[in-house]
C-alpha cells in the first residue's frame, strides 16, 4: 500500500474514542480524517479532552461525510453502533467496532443479553479482534469486533489453559477503575461516591460473560464461568483474577510452559512471575500477567492487568487496525 | 426547657443535609422529627445515604407538616431557601439556614452576587452563625444564617488580625474537596475528571468573597480581599491559606498572643504551631489552624483546615442549634 | 459491676491501636489508663494520631506499670504479642489480643504459618473473639483473640452456609485498603506506588487462610479454601467476595432464610439485597453483606464489607471488651 | 553531528531519573548508554520502574565507566550531585544536572539555603536551563542546571510581568503531588497519611524561593516573593497560583498581550483563557497557564500547571539536551 490511510473516529467524545483519536493522530501511517460526536459537535476535541492534543473539530455524524476515509473506529454504545457500522461498510469503509454489537456469534445469545440487533444483515460477519487469539483472521478482515475490556484480560489469562484442556471450574473476580463506567456523570461515578469505595456490580448479569464463554469454547473449553466485576477507586486500570480448578491432573511445570509458549513472543503480553499491578500497564497496550499453581488447593490462579481504555478498548483497536492494513502491530502504540 | 426539642432537616438528601440529619438523630437533646427531599421523597434516608444510619423516610416539603417541630435546619440552595425559611418562621419554627440567603447584611451586595432575594421581609433579620465571633447573638436568635464553608475557615484564620488592626493586604488561596461542589453529578465532579487533578475555579467571582469581607469589616478591618478557591482530589476537607501584609509594625510575639487569646478556650478551634492537614479534622467540627510570621517577607501567614461538610456546614449548624437552645455547644458533636 | 473499668492499649501508635485508644477514651464505661508505644514513647498520642484527640502520653512498655488496670488491648505484631499477653495475664489483667498469636487452636498449624510461639503455656487458652459466632464464650473470657480482618469478613459471609451444610468449593477474593499493610513506611505503601494501582499479594500464602479454615470447620464445614488478598487504593475498607459451589442441592429461598435467621437481630451486621460498598461501613463496627444465588452457574455469592481497622480490628476489640465486662456490646461504638 | 549521541542517566532509580532514562531510551537521536543507582545496582531498571520498559541494568556509579558517553543527566540530590557533575565534566561529558547545585549564581545565597557546595570550582559555570527564558545560552552550554519544579512553573507564570515592569508584590501559593517528596518511603509519603489530606509544608523556608527570586531579578524584577508549597493527594502534578499586585498602572489588554507575545510560539507552553488543571499536562512536557486581571482587587493572577516529574524535572532535562545537541527541542518528547 502506498501513501497513508485515512481513518475516522466515530464517537470521539467518550473516553475510548478520545484516546483512539489521539493514537490515530500520532500514528506514522494513519491520518486522522474526522472525529464525530453528538452533544459536543462543533467543539475542538482538545477542548473536550485536553490530553489528546487533537485540534480537529468534532463533527455531527453523517455517513456520507465518511465516504472519503479508508477506515473507521466506531466508539458508540451497543445497539447504536450496528447501524453506523452498516452505513460505513456500505460505503466501503473498513471498520473496527468497539461496541459489543458484532462480538457474539450466536444471534440468540446476543438477543438474550443485549436485545434486538441494529444491523442483522451484518451479524456474524466480523472477526473477533483479540489479535493474540485471532491474528490471521484480523489481517484479512474488513470488519473487526474489538473485544470488551474484561474479555480481553480474561481471555489472555485463560486461553492457554483452555487450549490445553486444563480449564475446569472457573471463577473470575474482576476489578475496574471508574472510567469503565463511561463519561456520563451519574450518582455512581460522582467523585464522592466512588472515592474510598469499592463494590461489586451487575452480580451474575454482566454482559461480558457470554463473550468470554464464547471465546473459551472456541479455544476448546466450553465452560460456564462465574464472572463478577467490581468498581474500584482509580481512573484507568483493570485487574482480572482467575481461579481455575484444573480439568485434569497436571504438573505445575506444564502450566508454566503453556504460558511461556503462548506469550514469549507476543509483543503486547508481559508474562511475569510476580502478580501484576494495574499501574504497570497504565496508558499502554500491554497486558501483564502471572500464573500460579497452589499445591494446597490444587487450583491454578492467573492474574491479568490491562488499562481498560487502552488494551481494553482504544489501543487494541489501533493494534487491530495495524493488522488490517498490513502494518507492524506495534506501530504507533509504543 | 424541659423535654427534648424536635428538629427537622429540610433538604436532607444533599451532603450537608444528610450529615445534619445524622447529627440531630444521634443528639442527646434533639430528636429528628422530619427529613425532606425533592427527588428522593419516599426513600429512607439510610438508603440514599447509608453512612447516616437514619431510618426515617424522606418526605416532600410541606410547610404545614413542620408545624409540630421546634427547629429546622434548612439545607437548600440559595434562592430556594429563603421562602422555605419564611414559611417556617411564620409557623414559629426556629431556623438555622445553611444557604447564603441570610448571611449578608447589605441587600445591594446580595443582589449583586446572588440576584433577587426570595424573602425580602426577612432580609437582615438573621444572626451570622459563626459562634466564635457571634456566640452571644446566636444564643438568643430565632434565625441563624450558617456561614459558608470558606468564610468559616477564613474568618477564624483572620479575625484576630482584623480586631488588632493588623489586617493589611489579604490574599486567600483556598482549596476544597469535591463534596463542596454538591451531590449533583456533573462533568466536573465525575471521578475521572476530578481524580489526580486540581484546578482553580470561579477566579475573581466566588460568592463567598463578600461574606468574608462583611465579617472582617465587622471585626474592624474593612478590606478588599483577593479570594481564589481551588478544587483538589479528596472528598471532604478544606484548607484556607491566608497571606497577610500587616497594616502596621508589630512584634511576632504579639501575633502569637492574639491567637492564643482568641482560641485557647474555644472548644472547636485547635491552634497548633505546625501547619494543619485537613485529614486531622475530617468528620469533625474542629477548625485547626496555625499562624506564622515570615521575617524575610514580613508577611503573616495563617492556615486553617476544616471539614467543609462539618464545621463548614452541618456540624456548625448543630453547634448553632445547641447555642440557640441553651445547650453546651459541644453536645452531640463529640 | 460498679464503677468504671480501667483499660490500657498496648501498642497504641499503630493504626488499630490508635483507634482502639480513641474508642476506649470516649467509652462511657471504660477509662483509658495507659497507652504504650516503642519508638514514639514520650509523645502525646494526639500528636502522633491527631484524629484520636487522646491527650495521653505514650509510655514505654513496662508490665508492672499495667498492674493497676482491669483490661488491656494488645496491638502488637504476632510473635511479639504473646509474651506481653502472658505478662498481663500473670498480673490478672484481662486481655483482648489483636495479634494472631492466640487465634489458632492447633499448635502445628500455628508453627507452620507463623513459626515459634512466644508463650506456649497460654496457647489454646483464648476464646476466638468473633462475637457473632462465639458470643457466649467471649462473655466469660479473660483472654480473647481478636480475629484477623479478612477472617472477620469472610466468616460472617460464610458461617451461615457452613452451618447449613451448604459450603462446597470456596474461592475468596479479598480486597483491602492500604492501612491493612500497617503504618511502617515501605516501598509498597508509598503514595506514588499505591495510588491508582491494585495488585494481588501473598498469593496462596496469606496467614489468614488457616484461621478462616479453622473457624469454618468449627461451624461444620471442614473445607480447604482458596483465599487471595488484593491491595486497592483507599485508606480503610475491606471487601470480601466469596464464590461458593454449594455442597448439596438447595432452594434459593433457603439461602435467603439462612442469612435472615443469622443476622436479623445482630447489632453489627447489616444484611442487604444489593452488594455492599466499603464506604458504607467506613469508621464503623458494621459488617454489611449481601448474598446472591446465580441460577446460571448454580453458585452462591456472598459479599461482605467492613472497615479493616474497625470491625476488622479496633472496634471489634471493644465489642469483645463490652461482652467480657457484661456491657451492651454496642456501648461506645455508636 | 553524525551518528547518535550516547547519554547516561546518573541516579535512575528515583522518580525523575527513571522517567529521564525512559525518555532517552525512546529518543530518536539519543541512545541510553548507562543507568546508575546506589541501593538498587544490579537490578534491571524495568524491574524497579516497570513503566519505563527500560531493560538496562542499573550500575553502581563509577566516573570512569562514563568516559564513553557524550552526555549525562545527573539526578542526584543537591550536595551529592556537584562532585559527580565535576567528575563527568573532567571526562568531557556534557551534563544536565537536575539538582539545585548549579542553579544559583550567588555562592553566599547557595550556602545560606543549602550549606557547603560540593564542587566550588564549577560554581557559577552552568546555564540555568529554563529554555523559555535562556534558550540561546542553553544551546551552547556544556553544563546546564535544570530548574526546580516550582521555579519552572512560577517563572513561566511571572516572567512576562517581570520583563514588563509589572511585578509588584508577589504571593505564590503552590501545590504539588506526592512524587515531589521523592521515592524514599517516609511517614509523610505513606498512602494513609497523604490520601484525603492536604497541608502546607516548609512554610517560609522552601529552597526554591531564592531560585525564583534570582531569575525574576534577571528578568528585571528584583522582588522578595512569598512562596508557600502545599502537599496535595495526587501522584504527579503541580499547580502554581500567583497573586500579583501590579507595580504600575496598566490596561488588562496589555497583560493579555504580554502573554500572547511570550508564549504564542513556544512549543511547550499552552496559554488558555480558563484556569488550567494539572491532569491536562500529566505525563507531558507542557506548561499550561492562564492569566486573569481582577477589576475588584486590581490584582493580576496567573495559574500555571505542569507535571512536576516531567516539565518540572525529567522531560525538561531532555528538552535542554535537545537544545545542547542542536536538535529540535520537541524531539522525543511528543
PDB file of C-alpha atoms in Angstrom, chain B residues 147-284:
ATOM      1  CA  UNK B 147     -21.711  30.647  57.375  1.00  0.00           C
ATOM      2  CA  UNK B 148     -20.298  29.392  54.112  1.00  0.00           C
ATOM      3  CA  UNK B 149     -17.534  26.829  54.312  1.00  0.00           C
ATOM      4  CA  UNK B 150     -14.756  29.110  53.053  1.00  0.00           C
ATOM      5  CA  UNK B 151     -15.858  32.069  55.242  1.00  0.00           C
ATOM      6  CA  UNK B 152     -15.851  29.794  58.299  1.00  0.00           C
ATOM      7  CA  UNK B 153     -12.204  28.880  57.808  1.00  0.00           C
ATOM      8  CA  UNK B 154     -11.093  32.277  56.526  1.00  0.00           C
ATOM      9  CA  UNK B 155     -12.759  34.255  59.321  1.00  0.00           C
ATOM     10  CA  UNK B 156     -11.409  32.011  62.057  1.00  0.00           C
ATOM     11  CA  UNK B 157      -7.998  32.498  60.453  1.00  0.00           C
ATOM     12  CA  UNK B 158      -8.189  36.268  60.086  1.00  0.00           C
ATOM     13  CA  UNK B 159     -10.472  37.651  62.812  1.00  0.00           C
ATOM     14  CA  UNK B 160      -7.714  38.031  65.430  1.00  0.00           C
ATOM     15  CA  UNK B 161      -5.660  40.109  62.995  1.00  0.00           C
ATOM     16  CA  UNK B 162      -8.701  42.134  61.967  1.00  0.00           C
ATOM     17  CA  UNK B 163      -9.570  43.015  65.555  1.00  0.00           C
ATOM     18  CA  UNK B 164      -5.970  44.030  66.282  1.00  0.00           C
ATOM     19  CA  UNK B 165      -5.723  46.389  63.323  1.00  0.00           C
ATOM     20  CA  UNK B 166      -3.123  44.200  61.688  1.00  0.00           C
ATOM     21  CA  UNK B 167      -5.012  43.254  58.560  1.00  0.00           C
ATOM     22  CA  UNK B 168      -3.474  44.975  55.562  1.00  0.00           C
ATOM     23  CA  UNK B 169      -3.404  43.439  52.112  1.00  0.00           C
ATOM     24  CA  UNK B 170      -5.024  39.980  52.143  1.00  0.00           C
ATOM     25  CA  UNK B 171      -4.647  37.116  49.683  1.00  0.00           C
ATOM     26  CA  UNK B 172      -6.649  33.959  50.415  1.00  0.00           C
ATOM     27  CA  UNK B 173      -5.844  30.825  48.446  1.00  0.00           C
ATOM     28  CA  UNK B 174      -8.450  28.216  49.332  1.00  0.00           C
ATOM     29  CA  UNK B 175      -8.604  24.532  48.477  1.00  0.00           C
ATOM     30  CA  UNK B 176     -11.639  22.298  48.830  1.00  0.00           C
ATOM     31  CA  UNK B 177     -12.536  18.663  48.308  1.00  0.00           C
ATOM     32  CA  UNK B 178     -15.095  17.647  45.698  1.00  0.00           C
ATOM     33  CA  UNK B 179     -18.068  17.399  48.066  1.00  0.00           C
ATOM     34  CA  UNK B 180     -18.008  21.191  48.077  1.00  0.00           C
ATOM     35  CA  UNK B 181     -19.394  21.074  44.543  1.00  0.00           C
ATOM     36  CA  UNK B 182     -22.544  19.322  45.744  1.00  0.00           C
ATOM     37  CA  UNK B 183     -24.094  15.953  45.100  1.00  0.00           C
ATOM     38  CA  UNK B 184     -25.358  16.687  41.591  1.00  0.00           C
ATOM     39  CA  UNK B 185     -23.352  14.578  39.113  1.00  0.00           C
ATOM     40  CA  UNK B 186     -21.632  16.908  36.647  1.00  0.00           C
ATOM     41  CA  UNK B 187     -18.716  16.768  34.236  1.00  0.00           C
ATOM     42  CA  UNK B 188     -16.525  18.358  36.901  1.00  0.00           C
ATOM     43  CA  UNK B 189     -17.499  16.017  39.733  1.00  0.00           C
ATOM     44  CA  UNK B 190     -17.051  12.852  37.668  1.00  0.00           C
ATOM     45  CA  UNK B 191     -14.386  10.710  39.320  1.00  0.00           C
ATOM     46  CA  UNK B 192     -12.288  10.577  36.163  1.00  0.00           C
ATOM     47  CA  UNK B 193     -12.288  14.371  35.825  1.00  0.00           C
ATOM     48  CA  UNK B 194     -11.500  15.156  39.467  1.00  0.00           C
ATOM     49  CA  UNK B 195      -9.128  12.316  40.337  1.00  0.00           C
ATOM     50  CA  UNK B 196      -5.433  13.233  40.058  1.00  0.00           C
ATOM     51  CA  UNK B 197      -6.433  16.744  39.114  1.00  0.00           C
ATOM     52  CA  UNK B 198      -6.577  20.172  40.741  1.00  0.00           C
ATOM     53  CA  UNK B 199      -7.626  23.493  39.337  1.00  0.00           C
ATOM     54  CA  UNK B 200      -8.642  26.995  40.378  1.00  0.00           C
ATOM     55  CA  UNK B 201     -12.310  27.831  39.781  1.00  0.00           C
ATOM     56  CA  UNK B 202     -14.564  30.891  39.819  1.00  0.00           C
ATOM     57  CA  UNK B 203     -11.461  33.065  39.684  1.00  0.00           C
ATOM     58  CA  UNK B 204     -12.314  36.546  40.956  1.00  0.00           C
ATOM     59  CA  UNK B 205     -16.019  35.799  41.329  1.00  0.00           C
ATOM     60  CA  UNK B 206     -16.684  33.270  44.087  1.00  0.00           C
ATOM     61  CA  UNK B 207     -19.745  34.262  46.107  1.00  0.00           C
ATOM     62  CA  UNK B 208     -18.111  33.716  49.452  1.00  0.00           C
ATOM     63  CA  UNK B 209     -16.000  36.833  48.836  1.00  0.00           C
ATOM     64  CA  UNK B 210     -18.488  39.483  50.040  1.00  0.00           C
ATOM     65  CA  UNK B 211     -19.373  37.343  53.058  1.00  0.00           C
ATOM     66  CA  UNK B 212     -15.760  37.256  54.188  1.00  0.00           C
ATOM     67  CA  UNK B 213     -15.352  40.979  53.597  1.00  0.00           C
ATOM     68  CA  UNK B 214     -18.540  41.846  55.509  1.00  0.00           C
ATOM     69  CA  UNK B 215     -17.441  39.940  58.588  1.00  0.00           C
ATOM     70  CA  UNK B 216     -13.854  41.190  58.509  1.00  0.00           C
ATOM     71  CA  UNK B 217     -15.238  44.734  58.359  1.00  0.00           C
ATOM     72  CA  UNK B 218     -17.400  43.982  61.401  1.00  0.00           C
ATOM     73  CA  UNK B 219     -14.253  42.857  63.181  1.00  0.00           C
ATOM     74  CA  UNK B 220     -12.690  46.192  62.385  1.00  0.00           C
ATOM     75  CA  UNK B 221     -10.945  45.627  59.069  1.00  0.00           C
ATOM     76  CA  UNK B 222     -12.803  46.935  56.011  1.00  0.00           C
ATOM     77  CA  UNK B 223     -10.532  45.299  53.442  1.00  0.00           C
ATOM     78  CA  UNK B 224     -10.944  44.167  49.860  1.00  0.00           C
ATOM     79  CA  UNK B 225      -9.685  40.602  49.748  1.00  0.00           C
ATOM     80  CA  UNK B 226      -8.342  38.512  46.939  1.00  0.00           C
ATOM     81  CA  UNK B 227     -10.051  35.130  47.304  1.00  0.00           C
ATOM     82  CA  UNK B 228      -9.432  32.205  44.974  1.00  0.00           C
ATOM     83  CA  UNK B 229     -10.815  28.685  45.518  1.00  0.00           C
ATOM     84  CA  UNK B 230      -9.309  25.514  44.070  1.00  0.00           C
ATOM     85  CA  UNK B 231     -10.723  22.050  43.592  1.00  0.00           C
ATOM     86  CA  UNK B 232      -8.486  19.251  44.919  1.00  0.00           C
ATOM     87  CA  UNK B 233      -8.928  15.485  44.678  1.00  0.00           C
ATOM     88  CA  UNK B 234     -10.370  14.468  48.014  1.00  0.00           C
ATOM     89  CA  UNK B 235     -13.934  14.021  49.199  1.00  0.00           C
ATOM     90  CA  UNK B 236     -14.185  16.213  52.299  1.00  0.00           C
ATOM     91  CA  UNK B 237     -11.779  18.828  53.614  1.00  0.00           C
ATOM     92  CA  UNK B 238     -10.933  22.440  53.130  1.00  0.00           C
ATOM     93  CA  UNK B 239      -7.731  24.349  53.627  1.00  0.00           C
ATOM     94  CA  UNK B 240      -7.541  28.124  53.604  1.00  0.00           C
ATOM     95  CA  UNK B 241      -4.086  29.690  53.179  1.00  0.00           C
ATOM     96  CA  UNK B 242      -4.092  33.373  54.114  1.00  0.00           C
ATOM     97  CA  UNK B 243      -1.241  35.705  53.194  1.00  0.00           C
ATOM     98  CA  UNK B 244      -1.430  38.997  55.043  1.00  0.00           C
ATOM     99  CA  UNK B 245       0.686  42.108  54.666  1.00  0.00           C
ATOM    100  CA  UNK B 246       0.407  43.603  58.157  1.00  0.00           C
ATOM    101  CA  UNK B 247      -1.236  47.015  58.351  1.00  0.00           C
ATOM    102  CA  UNK B 248       1.192  48.275  60.974  1.00  0.00           C
ATOM    103  CA  UNK B 249       4.552  47.390  62.542  1.00  0.00           C
ATOM    104  CA  UNK B 250       4.303  44.688  65.154  1.00  0.00           C
ATOM    105  CA  UNK B 251       6.184  42.043  67.036  1.00  0.00           C
ATOM    106  CA  UNK B 252       5.835  38.351  66.131  1.00  0.00           C
ATOM    107  CA  UNK B 253       5.098  37.688  69.788  1.00  0.00           C
ATOM    108  CA  UNK B 254       2.075  39.954  69.568  1.00  0.00           C
ATOM    109  CA  UNK B 255       0.627  37.856  66.773  1.00  0.00           C
ATOM    110  CA  UNK B 256       1.139  34.660  68.685  1.00  0.00           C
ATOM    111  CA  UNK B 257      -0.537  36.172  71.707  1.00  0.00           C
ATOM    112  CA  UNK B 258      -3.523  37.346  69.678  1.00  0.00           C
ATOM    113  CA  UNK B 259      -4.249  33.819  68.567  1.00  0.00           C
ATOM    114  CA  UNK B 260      -3.675  32.323  71.979  1.00  0.00           C
ATOM    115  CA  UNK B 261      -6.086  34.831  73.454  1.00  0.00           C
ATOM    116  CA  UNK B 262      -8.662  34.234  70.773  1.00  0.00           C
ATOM    117  CA  UNK B 263      -8.632  30.469  70.758  1.00  0.00           C
ATOM    118  CA  UNK B 264      -7.177  28.997  73.938  1.00  0.00           C
ATOM    119  CA  UNK B 265     -10.629  28.350  75.388  1.00  0.00           C
ATOM    120  CA  UNK B 266     -12.568  27.805  72.186  1.00  0.00           C
ATOM    121  CA  UNK B 267     -13.871  24.231  72.201  1.00  0.00           C
ATOM    122  CA  UNK B 268     -13.786  23.809  68.427  1.00  0.00           C
ATOM    123  CA  UNK B 269     -10.620  25.636  67.415  1.00  0.00           C
ATOM    124  CA  UNK B 270      -7.269  23.879  67.629  1.00  0.00           C
ATOM    125  CA  UNK B 271      -4.312  26.220  67.485  1.00  0.00           C
ATOM    126  CA  UNK B 272      -1.077  24.470  66.552  1.00  0.00           C
ATOM    127  CA  UNK B 273       2.485  25.552  65.849  1.00  0.00           C
ATOM    128  CA  UNK B 274       2.839  23.403  62.723  1.00  0.00           C
ATOM    129  CA  UNK B 275       0.596  23.790  59.682  1.00  0.00           C
ATOM    130  CA  UNK B 276      -2.671  21.813  59.761  1.00  0.00           C
ATOM    131  CA  UNK B 277      -3.729  18.979  57.470  1.00  0.00           C
ATOM    132  CA  UNK B 278      -7.340  18.555  56.504  1.00  0.00           C
ATOM    133  CA  UNK B 279      -7.350  14.880  57.427  1.00  0.00           C
ATOM    134  CA  UNK B 280      -6.807  15.925  61.043  1.00  0.00           C
ATOM    135  CA  UNK B 281     -10.271  17.486  61.156  1.00  0.00           C
ATOM    136  CA  UNK B 282     -12.138  15.098  58.871  1.00  0.00           C
ATOM    137  CA  UNK B 283     -15.629  14.263  60.111  1.00  0.00           C
ATOM    138  CA  UNK B 284     -15.345  16.716  62.997  1.00  0.00           C
TER     139      UNK B 284
END
